[in-house]
Amino acid sequence: MSTIAEIELPAKEFALRTALERTSNAEFDVVRVAAHDSDHVMPYLWVSADDMDALDSALREDRSVEELTLIEDLDDERLYRMHWVDQIHVVIHILVEEQATILNLHGKDDRWRLRILFPDRNSLSATYDFCQDTGLSIDVRNIYEISDTRHGLYGLTEEQHETLMMALEGGYYDVPRGSTADDLADNLSISHQAVSERLRRGHRSLVKNALAVSPNDGRS
């Protein structure tokens, strides 16, 4: 069964180390990454910082980066395409050796956070062993299996998925609302508080697993 793992790596052991160290409040959000061979990977990533020009200079001087191309400039953030050619062994292993998919990859301060879809638990174990053998400081923060339904991909429990879908179909998210939390509670035969907790935790899981990588596990 497919397995999703959330892991952390120190920035000093990963690509863009120099750019993160040299730029105030630098933040990297990779939206796509592919490995074409064993020597480099090509990510597309959004970047932001207090000084965008200083960040651009730091990226161009970072030895892990080649063929830097600015795709979009939105003033407060920029989209780049680049080649990573240094400190990328774990990414190559994940994408090429384990045939896994990196769902999210986020760098900020002194950490990189990755959310990875592995074909099975053995692939995750092999990646952990690879990091241990090569001296990488991997920190596995969360692991869960993909269920037979799609909601497992986003870390939702069956109860959270049921409540969110009922809320959507009942017009809970419409303006004006077509149903209330009390209506949901009655239909599900649970308390108002239980509905509120399911909605809150379900929303958190959707945001965390669809839009961001978080080191904390908020599932219930």
PDB file of C-alpha atoms in Angstrom, residues 62-201:
ATOM      1  CA  ASP A  62      24.811  29.277  -4.914  1.00  0.00           C
ATOM      2  CA  ARG A  63      26.989  26.386  -6.055  1.00  0.00           C
ATOM      3  CA  SER A  64      24.064  23.971  -5.977  1.00  0.00           C
ATOM      4  CA  VAL A  65      22.347  25.952  -8.770  1.00  0.00           C
ATOM      5  CA  GLU A  66      22.924  25.993 -12.520  1.00  0.00           C
ATOM      6  CA  GLU A  67      20.884  27.369 -15.435  1.00  0.00           C
ATOM      7  CA  LEU A  68      18.780  29.723 -13.328  1.00  0.00           C
ATOM      8  CA  THR A  69      15.822  31.146 -15.285  1.00  0.00           C
ATOM      9  CA  LEU A  70      13.320  33.705 -13.998  1.00  0.00           C
ATOM     10  CA  ILE A  71       9.841  32.655 -15.173  1.00  0.00           C
ATOM     11  CA  GLU A  72       7.594  35.144 -13.366  1.00  0.00           C
ATOM     12  CA  ASP A  73       8.161  38.251 -11.229  1.00  0.00           C
ATOM     13  CA  LEU A  74       5.256  39.266  -8.967  1.00  0.00           C
ATOM     14  CA  ASP A  75       7.276  41.820  -6.961  1.00  0.00           C
ATOM     15  CA  ASP A  76       6.903  40.067  -3.596  1.00  0.00           C
ATOM     16  CA  GLU A  77       7.668  36.599  -5.004  1.00  0.00           C
ATOM     17  CA  ARG A  78       9.268  35.112  -8.080  1.00  0.00           C
ATOM     18  CA  LEU A  79       8.981  31.845  -9.968  1.00  0.00           C
ATOM     19  CA  TYR A  80      12.259  30.285 -11.129  1.00  0.00           C
ATOM     20  CA  ARG A  81      13.307  27.254 -13.104  1.00  0.00           C
ATOM     21  CA  MET A  82      16.769  25.962 -12.239  1.00  0.00           C
ATOM     22  CA  HIS A  83      19.001  22.925 -12.132  1.00  0.00           C
ATOM     23  CA  TRP A  84      20.194  21.611  -8.780  1.00  0.00           C
ATOM     24  CA  VAL A  85      23.603  19.977  -9.126  1.00  0.00           C
ATOM     25  CA  ASP A  86      24.898  19.699  -5.553  1.00  0.00           C
ATOM     26  CA  GLN A  87      23.598  18.263  -2.252  1.00  0.00           C
ATOM     27  CA  ILE A  88      20.749  16.484  -4.037  1.00  0.00           C
ATOM     28  CA  HIS A  89      21.581  12.809  -3.465  1.00  0.00           C
ATOM     29  CA  VAL A  90      18.473  12.183  -1.389  1.00  0.00           C
ATOM     30  CA  VAL A  91      16.199  13.705  -4.053  1.00  0.00           C
ATOM     31  CA  ILE A  92      17.801  11.544  -6.739  1.00  0.00           C
ATOM     32  CA  HIS A  93      17.328   8.501  -4.530  1.00  0.00           C
ATOM     33  CA  ILE A  94      13.662   9.310  -3.857  1.00  0.00           C
ATOM     34  CA  LEU A  95      12.725  10.072  -7.474  1.00  0.00           C
ATOM     35  CA  VAL A  96      14.939   7.603  -9.358  1.00  0.00           C
ATOM     36  CA  GLU A  97      15.744   4.698  -7.060  1.00  0.00           C
ATOM     37  CA  GLU A  98      12.450   4.486  -5.180  1.00  0.00           C
ATOM     38  CA  GLN A  99      10.179   5.813  -7.954  1.00  0.00           C
ATOM     39  CA  ALA A 100       8.458   7.995  -5.360  1.00  0.00           C
ATOM     40  CA  THR A 101       6.728  11.344  -5.876  1.00  0.00           C
ATOM     41  CA  ILE A 102       7.597  14.521  -3.991  1.00  0.00           C
ATOM     42  CA  LEU A 103       4.234  16.136  -3.256  1.00  0.00           C
ATOM     43  CA  ASN A 104       5.575  19.176  -1.399  1.00  0.00           C
ATOM     44  CA  LEU A 105       9.054  20.596  -0.873  1.00  0.00           C
ATOM     45  CA  HIS A 106       9.459  23.696   1.262  1.00  0.00           C
ATOM     46  CA  GLY A 107      12.581  25.455   2.499  1.00  0.00           C
ATOM     47  CA  LYS A 108      12.716  28.116   5.199  1.00  0.00           C
ATOM     48  CA  ASP A 109      15.190  29.169   7.899  1.00  0.00           C
ATOM     49  CA  ASP A 110      17.390  26.162   8.632  1.00  0.00           C
ATOM     50  CA  ARG A 111      15.063  23.370   7.474  1.00  0.00           C
ATOM     51  CA  TRP A 112      13.664  21.734   4.358  1.00  0.00           C
ATOM     52  CA  ARG A 113      10.360  19.932   4.737  1.00  0.00           C
ATOM     53  CA  LEU A 114       9.310  17.269   2.250  1.00  0.00           C
ATOM     54  CA  ARG A 115       6.046  15.410   1.806  1.00  0.00           C
ATOM     55  CA  ILE A 116       6.595  12.272  -0.243  1.00  0.00           C
ATOM     56  CA  LEU A 117       4.323   9.617  -1.731  1.00  0.00           C
ATOM     57  CA  PHE A 118       6.199   6.299  -1.619  1.00  0.00           C
ATOM     58  CA  PRO A 119       5.042   3.187  -3.496  1.00  0.00           C
ATOM     59  CA  ASP A 120       5.108   1.267  -0.206  1.00  0.00           C
ATOM     60  CA  ARG A 121       6.542   1.296   3.311  1.00  0.00           C
ATOM     61  CA  ASN A 122       9.667  -0.550   2.149  1.00  0.00           C
ATOM     62  CA  SER A 123      10.547   2.383  -0.129  1.00  0.00           C
ATOM     63  CA  LEU A 124      10.335   4.747   2.808  1.00  0.00           C
ATOM     64  CA  SER A 125      12.537   2.431   4.877  1.00  0.00           C
ATOM     65  CA  ALA A 126      15.071   2.261   2.053  1.00  0.00           C
ATOM     66  CA  THR A 127      15.172   6.060   1.874  1.00  0.00           C
ATOM     67  CA  TYR A 128      15.692   6.295   5.624  1.00  0.00           C
ATOM     68  CA  ASP A 129      18.535   3.774   5.410  1.00  0.00           C
ATOM     69  CA  PHE A 130      20.047   5.683   2.481  1.00  0.00           C
ATOM     70  CA  CYS A 131      20.103   8.892   4.532  1.00  0.00           C
ATOM     71  CA  GLN A 132      21.644   7.100   7.490  1.00  0.00           C
ATOM     72  CA  ASP A 133      24.323   5.480   5.317  1.00  0.00           C
ATOM     73  CA  THR A 134      25.246   8.764   3.605  1.00  0.00           C
ATOM     74  CA  GLY A 135      25.298  10.840   6.791  1.00  0.00           C
ATOM     75  CA  LEU A 136      22.148  12.867   6.146  1.00  0.00           C
ATOM     76  CA  SER A 137      20.191  13.957   9.221  1.00  0.00           C
ATOM     77  CA  ILE A 138      16.707  12.827   8.211  1.00  0.00           C
ATOM     78  CA  ASP A 139      13.854  13.452  10.646  1.00  0.00           C
ATOM     79  CA  VAL A 140      10.630  11.546   9.865  1.00  0.00           C
ATOM     80  CA  ARG A 141       7.811  13.624  11.321  1.00  0.00           C
ATOM     81  CA  ASN A 142       4.713  11.796  10.139  1.00  0.00           C
ATOM     82  CA  ILE A 143       3.773   8.595   8.288  1.00  0.00           C
ATOM     83  CA  TYR A 144       0.401   7.337   7.108  1.00  0.00           C
ATOM     84  CA  GLU A 145      -0.927   4.872   4.581  1.00  0.00           C
ATOM     85  CA  ILE A 146      -3.106   5.778   1.628  1.00  0.00           C
ATOM     86  CA  SER A 147      -6.550   4.284   2.082  1.00  0.00           C
ATOM     87  CA  ASP A 148      -8.629   2.814  -0.699  1.00  0.00           C
ATOM     88  CA  THR A 149     -10.348   6.168  -1.183  1.00  0.00           C
ATOM     89  CA  ARG A 150      -8.856   9.453  -2.370  1.00  0.00           C
ATOM     90  CA  HIS A 151      -9.356  11.271   0.933  1.00  0.00           C
ATOM     91  CA  GLY A 152      -6.395   9.356   2.341  1.00  0.00           C
ATOM     92  CA  LEU A 153      -4.107  11.321   0.037  1.00  0.00           C
ATOM     93  CA  TYR A 154      -4.882  14.459   2.050  1.00  0.00           C
ATOM     94  CA  GLY A 155      -4.579  12.901   5.484  1.00  0.00           C
ATOM     95  CA  LEU A 156      -8.325  12.920   6.194  1.00  0.00           C
ATOM     96  CA  THR A 157      -9.993  10.342   8.384  1.00  0.00           C
ATOM     97  CA  GLU A 158     -13.178   8.738   7.082  1.00  0.00           C
ATOM     98  CA  GLU A 159     -15.206  10.777   9.586  1.00  0.00           C
ATOM     99  CA  GLN A 160     -13.606  14.051   8.495  1.00  0.00           C
ATOM    100  CA  HIS A 161     -14.166  13.214   4.832  1.00  0.00           C
ATOM    101  CA  GLU A 162     -17.825  12.336   5.455  1.00  0.00           C
ATOM    102  CA  THR A 163     -18.432  15.565   7.382  1.00  0.00           C
ATOM    103  CA  LEU A 164     -16.683  17.799   4.832  1.00  0.00           C
ATOM    104  CA  MET A 165     -18.571  16.244   1.912  1.00  0.00           C
ATOM    105  CA  MET A 166     -21.888  16.550   3.731  1.00  0.00           C
ATOM    106  CA  ALA A 167     -21.088  20.188   4.485  1.00  0.00           C
ATOM    107  CA  LEU A 168     -20.262  20.856   0.831  1.00  0.00           C
ATOM    108  CA  GLU A 169     -23.315  19.088  -0.552  1.00  0.00           C
ATOM    109  CA  GLY A 170     -25.582  20.709   2.042  1.00  0.00           C
ATOM    110  CA  GLY A 171     -24.482  24.249   1.195  1.00  0.00           C
ATOM    111  CA  TYR A 172     -22.563  24.867   4.417  1.00  0.00           C
ATOM    112  CA  TYR A 173     -19.873  26.747   2.461  1.00  0.00           C
ATOM    113  CA  ASP A 174     -22.323  28.748   0.334  1.00  0.00           C
ATOM    114  CA  VAL A 175     -23.111  32.429   0.842  1.00  0.00           C
ATOM    115  CA  PRO A 176     -25.659  32.566   2.320  1.00  0.00           C
ATOM    116  CA  ARG A 177     -25.293  29.165   3.966  1.00  0.00           C
ATOM    117  CA  GLY A 178     -27.650  26.418   2.994  1.00  0.00           C
ATOM    118  CA  SER A 179     -27.046  24.460   6.199  1.00  0.00           C
ATOM    119  CA  THR A 180     -25.556  25.027   9.639  1.00  0.00           C
ATOM    120  CA  ALA A 181     -23.292  23.088  11.955  1.00  0.00           C
ATOM    121  CA  ASP A 182     -26.399  22.101  13.908  1.00  0.00           C
ATOM    122  CA  ASP A 183     -27.905  20.650  10.717  1.00  0.00           C
ATOM    123  CA  LEU A 184     -24.741  18.638  10.122  1.00  0.00           C
ATOM    124  CA  ALA A 185     -24.759  17.437  13.717  1.00  0.00           C
ATOM    125  CA  ASP A 186     -28.359  16.239  13.389  1.00  0.00           C
ATOM    126  CA  ASN A 187     -27.675  14.443  10.093  1.00  0.00           C
ATOM    127  CA  LEU A 188     -24.576  12.750  11.501  1.00  0.00           C
ATOM    128  CA  SER A 189     -26.134  12.041  14.912  1.00  0.00           C
ATOM    129  CA  ILE A 190     -23.204  13.651  16.714  1.00  0.00           C
ATOM    130  CA  SER A 191     -22.797  16.750  18.854  1.00  0.00           C
ATOM    131  CA  HIS A 192     -22.286  20.290  17.586  1.00  0.00           C
ATOM    132  CA  GLN A 193     -18.815  20.263  19.165  1.00  0.00           C
ATOM    133  CA  ALA A 194     -17.893  17.048  17.354  1.00  0.00           C
ATOM    134  CA  VAL A 195     -18.936  18.593  14.027  1.00  0.00           C
ATOM    135  CA  SER A 196     -16.869  21.700  14.719  1.00  0.00           C
ATOM    136  CA  GLU A 197     -13.804  19.625  15.586  1.00  0.00           C
ATOM    137  CA  ARG A 198     -14.171  17.436  12.485  1.00  0.00           C
ATOM    138  CA  LEU A 199     -14.498  20.495  10.249  1.00  0.00           C
ATOM    139  CA  ARG A 200     -11.572  22.304  11.874  1.00  0.00           C
ATOM    140  CA  ARG A 201      -9.244  19.309  11.799  1.00  0.00           C
TER     141      ARG A 201
END
